[in-house]
Amino acid sequence: MNGRSLRVLFVASECAPWVKTGGLADVVAALPPALVTAGLDVRVCLPYYRSLRPEVGEAPPVATVVGALVRKARLPSGIIAYLIDAPWLFGRDGGPYQDADGSDWPDNAQRFGLFARAAAILASDETPLLWRPDVFHGHDWQAGLGPLWLKTSLPKPAPSIMTIHNLAFQGVFPAQTMEALRLPPEVFAVEGAEFYGRLSFLKAGLHYADMLTTVSPTYAQEIQGEAWGCGLHGLLTRRRADLTGIVNGIDDRVWDPATDPLIAARYDRDHLAEKAVNKASLQRRFDLALDPARPLFAMVGRLTWQKGVDLIAEVADRLVRAGGQLVVLGTGERSLEDVLRGLTHRHRGAVSVRIGFDEALAHEIEAGADIFLMPSRFEPCGLNQMYSQRYGTPPVARATGGLADTIDGVDPEGCEGSGFLFDEPMGTALWAAIERALGAYRTPTCWRRIMVSGMRKDFSWAASAERYRTLYEGLIRDAGRPA
Ligand code: ADP
């Protein structure tokens, strides 16, 4: 590279603040600037969804690939973004993967097939751009065909790395999709992109990429087992030498109670009294009884089986009987939304639910709640438990994936640690952990220690960015390029 910075192209379907449905968007927004700080040259490749137009501002076309325009724009962080503008695929109202009614777009294979192919070309000798990456870094199934194209069809391909943010989403399509996407027929094999007679975008990425990562060491272990391997545990076990777990960081400028403009009163670990102002404000906002002494529990996130929302519903009556209050913000499965609505009717003034996606309210909840609930059945990394520790709102969480790796569990009788962990994905186990949290909460000195120990933790991206840098350098060495 003759002394120039190592170049990495991030290829992903989401990037905050432009397009976000979950944690992937936060990672793709925050990791590139951290890598730039570490001395790398990182750019991001995204589909040019219609919803991006008002956000992006001017984005001049700089090239054409596979019939799509490549537009160039700058993210608010200053990172350069290449936007794949294929209006027949992305120029429509609705979400990135689904229409306004929540049904998957019927042409998702075409949409992300073309997107990944265009991005792969940008990382090969066929690129029309002057800036050519040393590494292709794909994220989740939407980028999965990129490594396949690089390995099988493109001249002088950059080495590739795939990051699994959630193995449960795989982008599996009928076998005929192979032909529609003009994929080389020989890749439709068990040692390739075939998944039980169908085409799997994620499997393609995991098979053809040179290196694999996922977003926590514990999840990297869990997905090699049948229970959480989603049918890909065999492949992941075979490739375990190439699979690394690196915990996500958080954007600690956006999520900082000392400077957060979205919360009622700012505070830090030396000024914890102000947290009470946020609690009162949250109780008001959710029409809860205004009572500083009642422990206020919260959950923010997708309302799905994965997140253990049913377990929260199971313990809600007991939680209210124990004097607690509960607020929930999220959207997801209709049946779970209905269960939560039922709880609010039964426990007016004690349980309150907002169905929707509201970033500002998520900040208010992190600041105003006393205890954060995250009883996920599986959690590749999870961000909310890090936000909540930083906001002095200790989490009660299942010891899985990134939750196990980022929360220091408080011992049964102790006050050392930053949250409360439990093992079995059952209401009784969640309740036992909540009881431990309530015990600590009622002992103010103990509670304060737990709060402060979470607030002291370093969740910044710097350490993880260094680990990615080491991986990229290794990849380039293995690919026989000058490092
Ligand atoms: P996942 O990516 O599995 O949905 P994470 O905890 O990794 O879960 O990341 C979810 C991100 O999305 C967090 O930043 C969280 O605060 C945010 N989020 C999820 N649902 C909502 C919502 N309804 N309103 C506001 N923010 C939300």
PDB file of N, CA, C and O and ligand atoms in Angstrom, residues 20 22-23 26 300-302 307 329-331 356-359 362 379 382-384 387, ligand 1:
ATOM      1  N   LYS A  20     -32.396   2.934   9.564  1.00  0.00           N
ATOM      2  CA  LYS A  20     -32.136   2.106  10.731  1.00  0.00           C
ATOM      3  C   LYS A  20     -33.357   1.285  11.099  1.00  0.00           C
ATOM      4  O   LYS A  20     -34.448   1.812  11.227  1.00  0.00           O
ATOM      5  N   GLY A  22     -32.361  -1.494  13.347  1.00  0.00           N
ATOM      6  CA  GLY A  22     -31.815  -2.164  14.531  1.00  0.00           C
ATOM      7  C   GLY A  22     -30.354  -1.837  14.742  1.00  0.00           C
ATOM      8  O   GLY A  22     -29.826  -0.876  14.163  1.00  0.00           O
ATOM      9  N   GLY A  23     -29.712  -2.667  15.551  1.00  0.00           N
ATOM     10  CA  GLY A  23     -28.338  -2.410  15.972  1.00  0.00           C
ATOM     11  C   GLY A  23     -27.336  -2.343  14.815  1.00  0.00           C
ATOM     12  O   GLY A  23     -26.330  -1.641  14.912  1.00  0.00           O
ATOM     13  N   ASP A  26     -26.466   1.109  13.830  1.00  0.00           N
ATOM     14  CA  ASP A  26     -25.600   1.818  14.782  1.00  0.00           C
ATOM     15  C   ASP A  26     -24.145   1.415  14.583  1.00  0.00           C
ATOM     16  O   ASP A  26     -23.240   2.243  14.652  1.00  0.00           O
ATOM     17  N   VAL A 300     -36.770  -1.483  25.953  1.00  0.00           N
ATOM     18  CA  VAL A 300     -36.835  -0.823  24.644  1.00  0.00           C
ATOM     19  C   VAL A 300     -36.348  -1.827  23.619  1.00  0.00           C
ATOM     20  O   VAL A 300     -35.297  -2.440  23.821  1.00  0.00           O
ATOM     21  N   GLY A 301     -37.082  -1.980  22.537  1.00  0.00           N
ATOM     22  CA  GLY A 301     -36.546  -2.864  21.497  1.00  0.00           C
ATOM     23  C   GLY A 301     -37.622  -3.525  20.672  1.00  0.00           C
ATOM     24  O   GLY A 301     -38.807  -3.215  20.813  1.00  0.00           O
ATOM     25  N   ARG A 302     -37.179  -4.418  19.793  1.00  0.00           N
ATOM     26  CA  ARG A 302     -38.128  -5.145  18.968  1.00  0.00           C
ATOM     27  C   ARG A 302     -38.947  -6.076  19.862  1.00  0.00           C
ATOM     28  O   ARG A 302     -38.377  -6.775  20.712  1.00  0.00           O
ATOM     29  N   LYS A 307     -36.444 -11.411  21.943  1.00  0.00           N
ATOM     30  CA  LYS A 307     -36.162 -10.468  23.031  1.00  0.00           C
ATOM     31  C   LYS A 307     -36.795 -10.883  24.358  1.00  0.00           C
ATOM     32  O   LYS A 307     -36.673 -10.177  25.360  1.00  0.00           O
ATOM     33  N   LEU A 329     -41.113   0.412  25.274  1.00  0.00           N
ATOM     34  CA  LEU A 329     -41.152   1.090  23.973  1.00  0.00           C
ATOM     35  C   LEU A 329     -40.678   0.094  22.929  1.00  0.00           C
ATOM     36  O   LEU A 329     -39.581  -0.461  23.052  1.00  0.00           O
ATOM     37  N   GLY A 330     -41.497  -0.115  21.904  1.00  0.00           N
ATOM     38  CA  GLY A 330     -41.053  -1.029  20.855  1.00  0.00           C
ATOM     39  C   GLY A 330     -42.134  -1.302  19.834  1.00  0.00           C
ATOM     40  O   GLY A 330     -43.279  -0.877  19.986  1.00  0.00           O
ATOM     41  N   THR A 331     -41.725  -2.001  18.788  1.00  0.00           N
ATOM     42  CA  THR A 331     -42.687  -2.509  17.808  1.00  0.00           C
ATOM     43  C   THR A 331     -42.271  -3.925  17.488  1.00  0.00           C
ATOM     44  O   THR A 331     -41.118  -4.297  17.689  1.00  0.00           O
ATOM     45  N   GLY A 356     -44.104   1.788  18.857  1.00  0.00           N
ATOM     46  CA  GLY A 356     -43.544   2.691  17.857  1.00  0.00           C
ATOM     47  C   GLY A 356     -42.035   2.710  17.971  1.00  0.00           C
ATOM     48  O   GLY A 356     -41.467   2.078  18.867  1.00  0.00           O
ATOM     49  N   PHE A 357     -41.411   3.414  17.038  1.00  0.00           N
ATOM     50  CA  PHE A 357     -39.954   3.565  17.067  1.00  0.00           C
ATOM     51  C   PHE A 357     -39.659   5.019  17.356  1.00  0.00           C
ATOM     52  O   PHE A 357     -40.073   5.891  16.601  1.00  0.00           O
ATOM     53  N   ASP A 358     -39.007   5.305  18.461  1.00  0.00           N
ATOM     54  CA  ASP A 358     -38.831   6.690  18.879  1.00  0.00           C
ATOM     55  C   ASP A 358     -37.475   6.820  19.585  1.00  0.00           C
ATOM     56  O   ASP A 358     -37.335   6.517  20.776  1.00  0.00           O
ATOM     57  N   GLU A 359     -36.502   7.255  18.808  1.00  0.00           N
ATOM     58  CA  GLU A 359     -35.129   7.343  19.300  1.00  0.00           C
ATOM     59  C   GLU A 359     -35.019   8.270  20.525  1.00  0.00           C
ATOM     60  O   GLU A 359     -34.360   7.945  21.509  1.00  0.00           O
ATOM     61  N   ALA A 362     -36.316   6.707  23.577  1.00  0.00           N
ATOM     62  CA  ALA A 362     -35.394   5.669  24.069  1.00  0.00           C
ATOM     63  C   ALA A 362     -34.357   6.292  25.011  1.00  0.00           C
ATOM     64  O   ALA A 362     -34.013   5.715  26.048  1.00  0.00           O
ATOM     65  N   GLU A 379     -28.904 -13.059  22.014  1.00  0.00           N
ATOM     66  CA  GLU A 379     -28.597 -11.643  21.789  1.00  0.00           C
ATOM     67  C   GLU A 379     -27.174 -11.557  21.264  1.00  0.00           C
ATOM     68  O   GLU A 379     -26.212 -11.635  22.031  1.00  0.00           O
ATOM     69  N   GLY A 382     -26.259  -6.791  21.346  1.00  0.00           N
ATOM     70  CA  GLY A 382     -27.176  -5.967  22.131  1.00  0.00           C
ATOM     71  C   GLY A 382     -26.509  -4.645  22.436  1.00  0.00           C
ATOM     72  O   GLY A 382     -25.311  -4.575  22.722  1.00  0.00           O
ATOM     73  N   LEU A 383     -27.271  -3.586  22.320  1.00  0.00           N
ATOM     74  CA  LEU A 383     -26.736  -2.258  22.605  1.00  0.00           C
ATOM     75  C   LEU A 383     -27.373  -1.668  23.855  1.00  0.00           C
ATOM     76  O   LEU A 383     -26.725  -0.987  24.645  1.00  0.00           O
ATOM     77  N   ASN A 384     -28.657  -1.976  24.036  1.00  0.00           N
ATOM     78  CA  ASN A 384     -29.376  -1.328  25.127  1.00  0.00           C
ATOM     79  C   ASN A 384     -28.787  -1.601  26.499  1.00  0.00           C
ATOM     80  O   ASN A 384     -28.835  -0.742  27.377  1.00  0.00           O
ATOM     81  N   TYR A 387     -26.056   0.929  26.812  1.00  0.00           N
ATOM     82  CA  TYR A 387     -26.629   2.261  27.071  1.00  0.00           C
ATOM     83  C   TYR A 387     -27.090   2.337  28.528  1.00  0.00           C
ATOM     84  O   TYR A 387     -26.847   3.319  29.226  1.00  0.00           O
TER      85      TYR A 387
HETATM   86  P1  ADP B   1     -31.440  -5.456  17.631  1.00  0.00           P
HETATM   87  O1  ADP B   1     -30.401  -4.989  16.665  1.00  0.00           O
HETATM   88  O2  ADP B   1     -31.493  -6.942  17.818  1.00  0.00           O
HETATM   89  O3  ADP B   1     -32.796  -4.895  17.356  1.00  0.00           O
HETATM   90  P2  ADP B   1     -29.883  -4.028  19.655  1.00  0.00           P
HETATM   91  O4  ADP B   1     -30.052  -3.879  21.135  1.00  0.00           O
HETATM   92  O5  ADP B   1     -28.561  -4.529  19.177  1.00  0.00           O
HETATM   93  O6  ADP B   1     -31.070  -4.927  19.111  1.00  0.00           O
HETATM   94  O7  ADP B   1     -30.099  -2.623  18.969  1.00  0.00           O
HETATM   95  C1  ADP B   1     -31.339  -2.047  18.892  1.00  0.00           C
HETATM   96  C2  ADP B   1     -31.170  -0.581  18.660  1.00  0.00           C
HETATM   97  O8  ADP B   1     -32.394  -0.035  18.183  1.00  0.00           O
HETATM   98  C3  ADP B   1     -30.855   0.179  19.898  1.00  0.00           C
HETATM   99  O9  ADP B   1     -30.160   1.349  19.565  1.00  0.00           O
HETATM  100  C4  ADP B   1     -32.258   0.498  20.445  1.00  0.00           C
HETATM  101  O10 ADP B   1     -32.271   1.563  21.323  1.00  0.00           O
HETATM  102  C5  ADP B   1     -32.977   0.797  19.187  1.00  0.00           C
HETATM  103  N1  ADP B   1     -34.417   0.532  19.214  1.00  0.00           N
HETATM  104  C6  ADP B   1     -35.043  -0.642  19.026  1.00  0.00           C
HETATM  105  N2  ADP B   1     -36.382  -0.476  19.059  1.00  0.00           N
HETATM  106  C7  ADP B   1     -36.600   0.826  19.286  1.00  0.00           C
HETATM  107  C8  ADP B   1     -37.778   1.639  19.420  1.00  0.00           C
HETATM  108  N3  ADP B   1     -38.992   1.101  19.347  1.00  0.00           N
HETATM  109  N4  ADP B   1     -37.619   2.957  19.608  1.00  0.00           N
HETATM  110  C9  ADP B   1     -36.374   3.490  19.686  1.00  0.00           C
HETATM  111  N5  ADP B   1     -35.242   2.799  19.573  1.00  0.00           N
HETATM  112  C10 ADP B   1     -35.337   1.481  19.378  1.00  0.00           C
END
